[in-house]
Coordinates of C-alpha atoms in Angstrom, one line a residue:
X1 CA 0.0 0.0 0.0
X2 CA 1.6 3.3 -1.0
X3 CA 1.8 6.3 1.2
X4 CA -0.5 8.4 -1.0
X5 CA -3.3 6.0 -0.8
X6 CA -3.1 5.8 3.0
X7 CA -3.0 9.6 3.5
X8 CA -5.8 10.2 0.9
X9 CA -8.0 7.5 2.4
X10 CA -7.6 8.9 5.9
X11 CA -8.5 12.4 4.6
X12 CA -11.6 11.0 3.0
X13 CA -12.6 9.2 6.2
X14 CA -12.2 12.3 8.2
X15 CA -14.4 14.3 5.8
X16 CA -16.9 11.4 5.8
X17 CA -17.2 11.5 9.6
X18 CA -18.1 15.2 9.5
X19 CA -20.5 14.8 6.6
X20 CA -22.2 11.8 8.1
X21 CA -22.8 13.9 11.2
X22 CA -24.6 16.5 9.1
X23 CA -26.6 13.9 7.2
X24 CA -27.8 12.4 10.5
X25 CA -28.7 15.8 11.8
X26 CA -31.0 16.2 8.8
X27 CA -32.3 12.7 9.2
X28 CA -33.1 13.5 12.9
X29 CA -34.9 16.7 11.9
X30 CA -36.9 14.6 9.4
X31 CA -38.1 12.5 12.4
X32 CA -36.2 9.5 10.9
X33 CA -38.8 9.3 8.2
X34 CA -37.5 8.3 4.8
X35 CA -40.0 10.3 2.8
X36 CA -39.3 13.6 4.6
X37 CA -35.5 13.0 4.4
X38 CA -35.8 12.3 0.6
X39 CA -37.8 15.5 0.1
X40 CA -35.0 17.5 1.8
X41 CA -32.2 15.7 0.0
X42 CA -33.5 15.4 -3.6
X43 CA -33.2 17.3 -5.8
X44 CA -32.2 20.5 -4.1
X45 CA -29.5 19.2 -1.7
X46 CA -28.3 16.1 -3.5
X47 CA -24.7 17.5 -3.9
X48 CA -24.8 19.9 -0.9
X49 CA -21.5 19.6 1.1
X50 CA -20.0 17.1 -1.4
X51 CA -20.1 18.8 -4.8
X52 CA -16.3 18.5 -5.2
X53 CA -16.2 14.8 -4.8
X54 CA -17.2 13.6 -8.3
X55 CA -14.1 15.6 -9.5
X56 CA -12.0 14.1 -6.7
X57 CA -13.0 10.6 -7.8
X58 CA -12.2 11.2 -11.4
X59 CA -8.8 12.9 -10.7
X60 CA -8.0 10.0 -8.3
X61 CA -7.9 7.7 -11.3
X62 CA -5.8 10.2 -13.4
X63 CA -3.2 11.9 -11.3
X64 CA -2.6 11.7 -7.6
X65 CA -1.2 15.2 -7.3
X66 CA -4.3 16.8 -8.9
X67 CA -6.3 14.6 -6.5
X68 CA -4.5 16.1 -3.5
X69 CA -5.4 19.6 -4.8
X70 CA -9.0 18.7 -5.4
X71 CA -9.2 17.0 -2.0
X72 CA -8.0 20.1 -0.3
X73 CA -10.6 22.2 -2.1
X74 CA -13.3 19.7 -1.2
X75 CA -12.2 19.6 2.5
X76 CA -12.2 23.4 2.6
X77 CA -15.7 23.4 1.1
X78 CA -17.1 20.9 3.6
X79 CA -15.4 22.6 6.5
X80 CA -16.9 26.0 5.5
X81 CA -20.4 24.6 5.1
X82 CA -20.5 22.4 8.2
X83 CA -19.1 25.0 10.6
X84 CA -22.2 27.1 10.2
X85 CA -24.3 27.6 13.3
X86 CA -27.4 25.6 12.7
X87 CA -30.6 26.6 14.6
X88 CA -31.3 23.0 15.6
X89 CA -28.1 21.1 16.4
X90 CA -28.0 17.3 16.3
X91 CA -29.0 15.7 19.6
X92 CA -26.7 12.7 20.3
X93 CA -29.3 10.3 21.7
X94 CA -28.4 6.7 22.1
X95 CA -30.2 6.0 18.8
X96 CA -28.1 8.5 17.0
X97 CA -24.9 7.1 18.5
X98 CA -25.8 3.6 17.4
X99 CA -26.7 5.0 13.9
X100 CA -23.4 6.8 13.7
X101 CA -21.4 3.7 14.7
X102 CA -23.2 1.5 12.2
X103 CA -22.7 4.1 9.4
X104 CA -19.0 4.3 10.1
X105 CA -18.7 0.5 10.2
X106 CA -20.4 0.3 6.8
X107 CA -17.9 2.8 5.4
X108 CA -15.0 0.8 6.8
X109 CA -16.4 -2.4 5.3
X110 CA -16.8 -0.8 1.8
X111 CA -13.2 0.6 1.9
X112 CA -11.7 -2.6 3.2
X113 CA -13.6 -4.8 0.7
X114 CA -12.5 -2.6 -2.2
X115 CA -8.9 -2.8 -1.1
X116 CA -9.0 -6.6 -0.9
X117 CA -10.8 -7.1 -4.2
X118 CA -9.5 -4.3 -6.5
X119 CA -6.3 -3.2 -4.8
X120 CA -5.1 -0.3 -2.7
X121 CA -5.3 2.2 -5.6
X122 CA -9.1 1.9 -5.6
X123 CA -9.4 2.1 -1.9
X124 CA -9.1 5.8 -2.2
X125 CA -11.8 5.8 -4.8
X126 CA -14.1 3.8 -2.5
X127 CA -13.4 6.3 0.3
X128 CA -14.4 9.3 -1.9
X129 CA -17.5 7.4 -3.2
X130 CA -18.8 6.7 0.3
X131 CA -18.4 10.3 1.1
X132 CA -20.3 11.3 -2.0
X133 CA -23.1 8.8 -1.2
X134 CA -23.1 9.4 2.6
X135 CA -26.9 10.0 2.4
X136 CA -27.4 6.4 1.3
X137 CA -25.0 5.3 4.0
X138 CA -27.2 6.9 6.7
X139 CA -30.3 5.3 5.3
X140 CA -28.7 1.9 5.0
X141 CA -27.4 2.1 8.6
X142 CA -30.9 2.9 9.7
X143 CA -32.3 -0.2 7.9
X144 CA -29.6 -2.4 9.5
X145 CA -30.4 -1.0 13.0
X146 CA -34.2 -1.2 12.7
X147 CA -34.6 -4.6 14.2
X148 CA -32.4 -3.6 17.1
X149 CA -34.2 -0.3 17.6
X150 CA -37.6 -2.1 17.7
X151 CA -36.4 -4.5 20.4
X152 CA -35.0 -1.6 22.5
X153 CA -38.1 0.4 22.1
X154 CA -40.4 -2.5 23.1
X155 CA -38.3 -3.0 26.3
X156 CA -38.5 0.7 27.2
X157 CA -42.3 0.8 26.6
X158 CA -42.9 -2.4 28.8
X159 CA -40.8 -0.9 31.5
X160 CA -42.8 2.4 31.4
X161 CA -46.1 0.4 31.6
X162 CA -44.8 -1.4 34.7
X163 CA -44.0 1.9 36.4
X164 CA -47.4 3.5 35.4
X165 CA -49.3 0.4 36.7
X166 CA -47.5 0.7 40.1
X167 CA -49.0 4.3 40.6
X168 CA -52.5 3.3 41.5
X169 CA -53.8 6.7 42.6
X170 CA -52.1 8.9 39.9
X171 CA -54.4 11.2 38.0
X172 CA -53.3 11.3 34.4
X173 CA -54.3 14.2 32.1
X174 CA -53.7 14.0 28.4
X175 CA -53.4 17.2 26.2
X176 CA -53.5 17.2 22.5
X177 CA -54.4 19.5 19.6
X178 CA -53.0 21.0 16.4
X179 CA -51.7 23.9 18.5
X180 CA -51.9 25.2 22.1
X181 CA -50.7 21.9 23.7
X182 CA -47.5 23.1 25.3
X183 CA -49.0 26.4 26.6
X184 CA -52.0 24.7 28.1
X185 CA -49.8 22.0 29.6
X186 CA -47.6 24.6 31.3
X187 CA -50.5 26.8 32.5
X188 CA -52.4 23.8 33.9
X189 CA -49.4 22.5 35.7
X190 CA -48.8 25.9 37.3
X191 CA -52.5 26.1 38.5
X192 CA -52.7 22.4 39.7
X193 CA -49.4 22.9 41.6
X194 CA -51.3 25.1 44.0
X195 CA -52.8 21.9 45.4
X196 CA -51.0 18.8 44.0
X197 CA -47.6 17.5 43.3
X198 CA -47.5 17.6 39.5
X199 CA -45.3 16.0 36.9
X200 CA -45.4 17.2 33.2
X201 CA -43.7 15.9 30.1
X202 CA -40.9 18.3 29.6
X203 CA -40.2 20.4 26.5
X204 CA -41.3 18.7 23.3
X205 CA -41.4 15.2 24.8
X206 CA -44.8 14.6 23.2
X207 CA -44.1 11.4 21.3
X208 CA -44.5 7.9 22.6
X209 CA -40.8 7.6 23.3
X210 CA -40.7 11.0 24.9
X211 CA -43.5 10.0 27.3
X212 CA -41.8 6.7 28.0
X213 CA -38.6 8.5 28.8
X214 CA -40.4 10.9 31.1
X215 CA -42.0 8.0 33.0
X216 CA -38.8 6.0 33.4
X217 CA -36.6 9.0 34.4
X218 CA -38.9 11.4 36.3
X219 CA -42.1 9.7 37.6
X220 CA -41.9 9.2 41.4
X221 CA -44.3 7.7 44.0
X222 CA -45.0 11.2 45.5
X223 CA -46.5 12.5 42.2
X224 CA -50.3 13.0 42.3
X225 CA -50.9 14.3 38.8
X226 CA -49.2 13.5 35.5
X227 CA -49.8 15.8 32.6
X228 CA -49.0 14.3 29.3
X229 CA -48.6 16.3 26.1
X230 CA -49.5 14.2 23.1
X231 CA -48.2 15.0 19.6
X232 CA -49.1 13.3 16.4
X233 CA -48.1 13.2 12.7
X234 CA -50.1 10.2 11.6
X235 CA -53.1 8.1 12.5
X236 CA -52.6 6.0 15.7
X237 CA -49.9 8.2 17.2
X238 CA -52.2 9.5 20.0
X239 CA -53.8 6.1 20.6
X240 CA -50.3 4.6 21.2
X241 CA -49.6 7.1 24.0
X242 CA -53.1 6.6 25.5
X243 CA -52.6 2.8 25.5
X244 CA -49.5 3.4 27.6
X245 CA -50.8 6.0 30.2
X246 CA -54.6 5.5 30.2
X247 CA -55.6 9.1 30.9
X248 CA -58.7 9.9 33.0
X249 CA -58.9 13.5 31.7
X250 CA -58.4 14.7 28.2
X251 CA -58.0 18.3 26.8
X252 CA -58.4 18.9 23.0
X253 CA -57.1 22.4 22.3
X254 CA -57.8 22.6 18.6
X255 CA -58.0 20.7 15.3
X256 CA -56.4 22.5 12.4
X257 CA -54.6 21.8 9.1
X258 CA -51.3 21.0 10.7
X259 CA -49.1 18.1 9.2
X260 CA -51.5 17.6 6.3
X261 CA -48.5 16.3 4.5
X262 CA -48.4 13.2 6.7
X263 CA -52.1 12.9 7.7
X264 CA -53.2 13.3 4.0
X265 CA -56.7 14.7 5.0
X266 CA -58.3 16.9 7.6
X267 CA -60.6 14.0 8.6
X268 CA -57.5 12.0 9.5
X269 CA -56.3 14.8 11.7
X270 CA -59.7 14.9 13.5
X271 CA -59.7 11.2 14.1
X272 CA -56.2 11.2 15.4
X273 CA -56.8 14.1 17.8
X274 CA -60.0 12.5 19.1
X275 CA -58.1 9.3 19.8
X276 CA -57.4 10.9 23.2
X277 CA -61.1 11.5 23.9
X278 CA -62.1 8.1 22.7
X279 CA -59.6 6.5 25.2
X280 CA -61.2 8.2 28.2
X281 CA -63.2 6.0 30.7
X282 CA -67.0 6.5 31.2
X283 CA -66.2 8.4 34.4
X284 CA -63.6 10.5 32.7
X285 CA -63.7 14.1 31.6
X286 CA -63.2 15.6 28.1
X287 CA -62.4 19.3 27.8
X288 CA -63.1 20.6 24.3
X289 CA -62.3 23.9 22.7
X290 CA -65.5 24.9 20.8
X291 CA -63.9 27.9 19.2
X292 CA -62.2 25.4 17.0
X293 CA -64.5 24.3 14.1
X294 CA -62.6 21.0 13.8
X295 CA -63.4 20.2 17.4
X296 CA -67.0 21.5 17.4
X297 CA -68.1 19.7 14.3
X298 CA -66.8 16.3 15.1
X299 CA -69.7 13.8 15.7
X300 CA -68.0 10.4 16.2
X301 CA -66.9 10.5 19.8
X302 CA -66.8 6.9 21.1
X303 CA -66.3 7.5 24.8
X304 CA -69.2 7.9 27.2
X305 CA -67.2 10.3 29.3
X306 CA -68.4 13.7 30.7
X307 CA -67.7 16.7 28.3
X308 CA -67.0 20.3 29.2
X309 CA -66.8 22.7 26.3
X310 CA -65.1 26.1 26.5
X311 CA -64.7 29.1 24.2
X312 CA -64.0 32.8 23.8
X313 CA -65.8 33.7 20.6
X314 CA -68.3 30.8 20.7
X315 CA -70.8 31.4 23.4
X316 CA -72.6 28.1 23.1
X317 CA -70.2 26.5 25.6
X318 CA -70.3 25.4 29.2
X319 CA -67.3 27.5 30.2
X320 CA -67.0 31.0 28.7
X321 CA -64.7 34.0 29.0
X322 CA -66.8 37.1 29.4
X323 CA -66.1 40.8 30.1
X324 CA -62.7 40.6 28.5
X325 CA -60.6 43.7 28.9
X326 CA -57.1 44.1 27.4
X327 CA -54.7 46.7 28.7
X328 CA -51.0 47.4 28.9
X329 CA -50.9 45.1 31.9
X330 CA -52.4 42.1 30.0
X331 CA -56.0 40.9 30.2
X332 CA -58.9 40.8 32.7
X333 CA -61.8 38.5 32.2
X334 CA -64.7 36.8 34.0
X335 CA -65.4 33.0 33.8
X336 CA -69.1 32.1 33.9
X337 CA -68.3 28.5 35.0
X338 CA -66.5 29.7 38.2
X339 CA -69.2 31.8 40.0
X340 CA -68.3 34.7 37.6
X341 CA -64.9 35.1 39.3
X342 CA -62.7 37.7 37.7
X343 CA -59.2 36.6 36.6
X344 CA -56.2 38.7 35.6
X345 CA -53.3 37.5 33.4
X346 CA -50.2 39.0 31.8
X347 CA -50.7 36.8 28.7
X348 CA -51.6 38.2 25.2
X349 CA -54.3 37.1 22.7
X350 CA -57.4 34.9 22.6
X351 CA -55.2 31.8 22.1
X352 CA -53.7 32.2 25.5
X353 CA -57.2 33.0 27.0
X354 CA -58.5 29.7 25.5
X355 CA -55.5 27.8 27.1
X356 CA -56.3 29.3 30.5
X357 CA -60.0 28.4 30.2
X358 CA -59.1 24.7 29.5
X359 CA -56.9 24.8 32.6
X360 CA -59.7 26.3 34.7
X361 CA -62.1 23.5 33.6
X362 CA -59.7 20.8 34.9
X363 CA -58.8 22.8 38.0
X364 CA -62.4 23.0 38.9
X365 CA -62.9 19.3 38.4
X366 CA -59.9 18.6 40.6
X367 CA -61.3 21.0 43.2
X368 CA -58.5 23.6 43.2
X369 CA -60.0 26.6 45.1
X370 CA -60.9 29.6 43.0
X371 CA -58.6 32.0 45.0
X372 CA -55.6 29.7 44.3
X373 CA -56.5 29.5 40.7
X374 CA -56.7 33.3 40.4
X375 CA -53.3 33.7 42.1
X376 CA -51.7 31.2 39.8
X377 CA -53.2 32.7 36.7
X378 CA -52.0 36.2 37.6
X379 CA -48.4 34.8 37.8
X380 CA -48.5 32.8 34.5
X381 CA -45.6 33.6 32.2
X382 CA -45.8 33.2 28.4
X383 CA -44.2 30.0 27.0
X384 CA -41.1 30.9 25.1
X385 CA -41.6 31.3 21.3
X386 CA -45.4 31.1 21.7
X387 CA -46.5 34.7 21.4
X388 CA -44.2 35.8 24.2
X389 CA -43.4 39.5 24.5
X390 CA -40.1 41.3 25.4
X391 CA -39.0 44.9 25.2
X392 CA -35.4 46.1 24.6
X393 CA -34.0 49.5 23.6
X394 CA -37.5 50.8 22.8
X395 CA -38.3 47.8 20.5
X396 CA -41.2 45.5 21.3
X397 CA -40.7 41.9 20.1
X398 CA -43.6 39.4 19.8
X399 CA -42.0 35.9 19.6
X400 CA -44.4 33.4 18.0
X401 CA -41.7 31.5 16.3
X402 CA -42.5 27.9 17.4
X403 CA -44.7 25.6 15.4
X404 CA -46.8 28.2 13.6
X405 CA -50.2 27.4 12.1
X406 CA -52.8 29.4 10.2
X407 CA -55.1 29.9 13.2
X408 CA -52.4 30.8 15.6
X409 CA -50.8 33.2 13.0
X410 CA -54.1 35.0 12.5
X411 CA -54.4 35.5 16.3
X412 CA -50.8 36.8 16.5
X413 CA -51.4 39.2 13.6
X414 CA -54.6 40.4 15.4
X415 CA -52.4 41.2 18.4
X416 CA -49.8 42.9 16.2
X417 CA -52.5 45.0 14.5
X418 CA -53.9 46.0 17.9
X419 CA -50.6 47.5 19.0
X420 CA -50.6 51.3 19.1
X421 CA -47.4 52.7 17.5
X422 CA -46.3 56.3 17.2
X423 CA -46.1 58.3 14.1
X424 CA -43.4 57.0 11.8
X425 CA -43.2 53.7 13.7
X426 CA -43.8 50.3 12.1
X427 CA -45.5 46.9 12.8
X428 CA -43.1 44.5 11.3
X429 CA -43.5 40.7 10.6
X430 CA -40.7 38.3 9.9
X431 CA -41.9 34.9 8.7
X432 CA -41.1 31.9 6.5
X433 CA -44.8 30.8 6.5
X434 CA -46.2 27.3 7.1
X435 CA -44.9 23.9 6.1
X436 CA -46.0 20.3 6.1
X437 CA -49.5 21.2 4.9
X438 CA -49.5 19.2 1.7
X439 CA -51.7 20.5 -1.0
X440 CA -53.1 23.2 1.3
X441 CA -49.7 24.8 1.9
X442 CA -49.7 27.3 -1.0
X443 CA -53.2 28.5 -0.3
X444 CA -52.6 28.8 3.4
X445 CA -49.4 30.9 2.8
X446 CA -51.1 33.1 0.3
X447 CA -53.9 33.8 2.8
X448 CA -51.2 34.6 5.3
X449 CA -49.8 37.2 2.9
X450 CA -53.3 38.8 2.6
X451 CA -53.5 38.9 6.4
X452 CA -50.1 40.5 6.6
X453 CA -51.2 43.2 4.1
X454 CA -54.1 44.1 6.5
X455 CA -52.1 44.0 9.8
X456 CA -48.5 45.1 9.1
X457 CA -46.5 48.1 7.9
X458 CA -43.5 46.1 6.8
X459 CA -42.9 42.4 5.9
X460 CA -39.8 40.3 5.8
X461 CA -40.4 37.0 4.1
X462 CA -37.6 34.4 5.0
X463 CA -36.3 31.6 2.9
X464 CA -37.6 30.4 -0.5
X465 CA -40.0 27.6 0.6
X466 CA -43.2 29.8 0.7
X467 CA -41.9 33.0 -0.9
X468 CA -44.1 32.9 -4.0
X469 CA -47.3 32.2 -2.1
X470 CA -46.8 34.8 0.7
X471 CA -45.6 37.5 -1.7
X472 CA -48.6 36.8 -4.0
X473 CA -51.0 37.2 -1.1
X474 CA -49.3 40.4 0.1
X475 CA -49.5 41.9 -3.4
X476 CA -53.2 41.0 -3.7
X477 CA -53.8 42.8 -0.4
X478 CA -52.5 46.0 -2.0
X479 CA -49.4 46.2 0.1
X480 CA -46.6 48.6 -1.2
X481 CA -43.9 46.6 -2.9
X482 CA -41.2 48.7 -1.3
X483 CA -42.4 47.5 2.2
X484 CA -41.6 43.9 1.5
X485 CA -38.1 42.3 1.7
X486 CA -37.4 38.8 0.5
X487 CA -34.6 37.4 2.7
X488 CA -32.5 34.4 1.8
X489 CA -32.4 33.2 5.4
X490 CA -32.8 34.4 8.9
X491 CA -29.4 35.9 9.1
X492 CA -30.2 38.0 6.0
X493 CA -33.5 38.9 7.6
X494 CA -31.8 40.2 10.7
X495 CA -29.2 42.2 8.8
X496 CA -32.0 43.9 6.8
X497 CA -34.1 44.4 10.0
X498 CA -31.2 46.3 11.5
X499 CA -31.3 48.9 8.7
X500 CA -35.0 49.7 9.1
X501 CA -35.6 49.3 12.8
X502 CA -36.1 52.3 15.1
X503 CA -37.3 52.8 18.7
X504 CA -41.0 52.4 19.0
X505 CA -41.3 49.6 16.4
X506 CA -43.1 46.3 17.1
X507 CA -41.6 43.1 15.5
X508 CA -43.5 39.8 15.2
X509 CA -41.6 36.6 14.6
X510 CA -44.1 34.2 13.1
X511 CA -42.7 30.7 12.8
X512 CA -39.1 29.6 12.3
X513 CA -38.4 26.7 9.9
X514 CA -36.0 24.0 10.9
X515 CA -32.7 23.6 9.0
X516 CA -34.0 21.0 6.6
X517 CA -36.2 23.7 5.0
X518 CA -34.5 26.4 2.8

């Protein structure tokens, strides 16, 4: 084996380690789903971070000195691309570590087999080829690991079931919906903590395995209430979680056109969200948001449980918010289901008001005194990136960057429109629009553009994914073309914002796409 082949192969392997890390980051962001990963990868990103390597492979067969030059250029390109600061870095879970190890093992097998069969000269070619095709390596590694992952997952689930069954007096509350889940979870936990020892699924641990991990790592004998956020991207996802935890109380915050890409139809979204309600026992409680048409119009509930409906705009509900008054200090409202008690909150928008109402419905059922509910609600803080507000240097920032949807965006724009600004000041929106909406995506983003035209003084549209649709809606709304900036990415958007921003302006961040959308 000559020195050149060894050095070049090692260089390729080093680059492959870095590139595989990036590919796995995108695979993780795609929820380990092949279809979503392929949509990111092909055709737009098929040669991203490895565009030099076809040249390297060719030159490797022609002249080794030219190969070294090309390899240096390729390595420089990869290093420059992969040292960017991504918004969502890879999380090295045990699954990712196993996937990484399997992928590197496959690379080593390919290189070693090539050296044995074709000779050392072609070992360098094999190393470059595996780098060029590292996307395939990640997918193949995942296929190899699938049986192992299934066995590990089954063991974790059975262990979580054992733990849950040992907590005989635990009250379990499930929360699902197209949006509002996390805010409702946090508000309810704060209110119930006035009387009970409460455990909630942390962060975005709203998948089956996220709930399993919470149970195994955090559930203790002294917990009295377990609040479980339940997310879904396809039929059966909610049922899987319910079969594990068996909730007695279920909150359905909304049904909207989220994840249409994977659900395929609005009816499938409804069925999946109502899997929580269908799982409730006859003596259980369902808390339903009747401001959501997708909840209100559903007629196939299978459970015989008690139902409490709530709403802000819809008055045909058991629990209503009345006498709503917004001020600089937040909102004051009465609740007809609670002896017309008056509540005060620092939170903004009807969306947060609905989340509070759902929490009050459960708190009443679990007999949390009204005075303790009022005290807790007055101290509620907005959930980060869910229409939270902050002020700095005279600028007001409304952060609604997480998991945006058409209904939530409309509520956020209403809040923005309602802000009083001084003469010469602007209401500014920064948004990439909505994704994972299938055939409805273009229409939804075009409608967002029309709403922007009615609510904002300046718009910054981020990324290319929905640019045409949003800009089309803005134009149809009669918005001045000079008040729209089309940003290549969030960094570009921030750079432009700095040139137009002045004290007294209000900026709304509406959604933030993950790194696998450009």
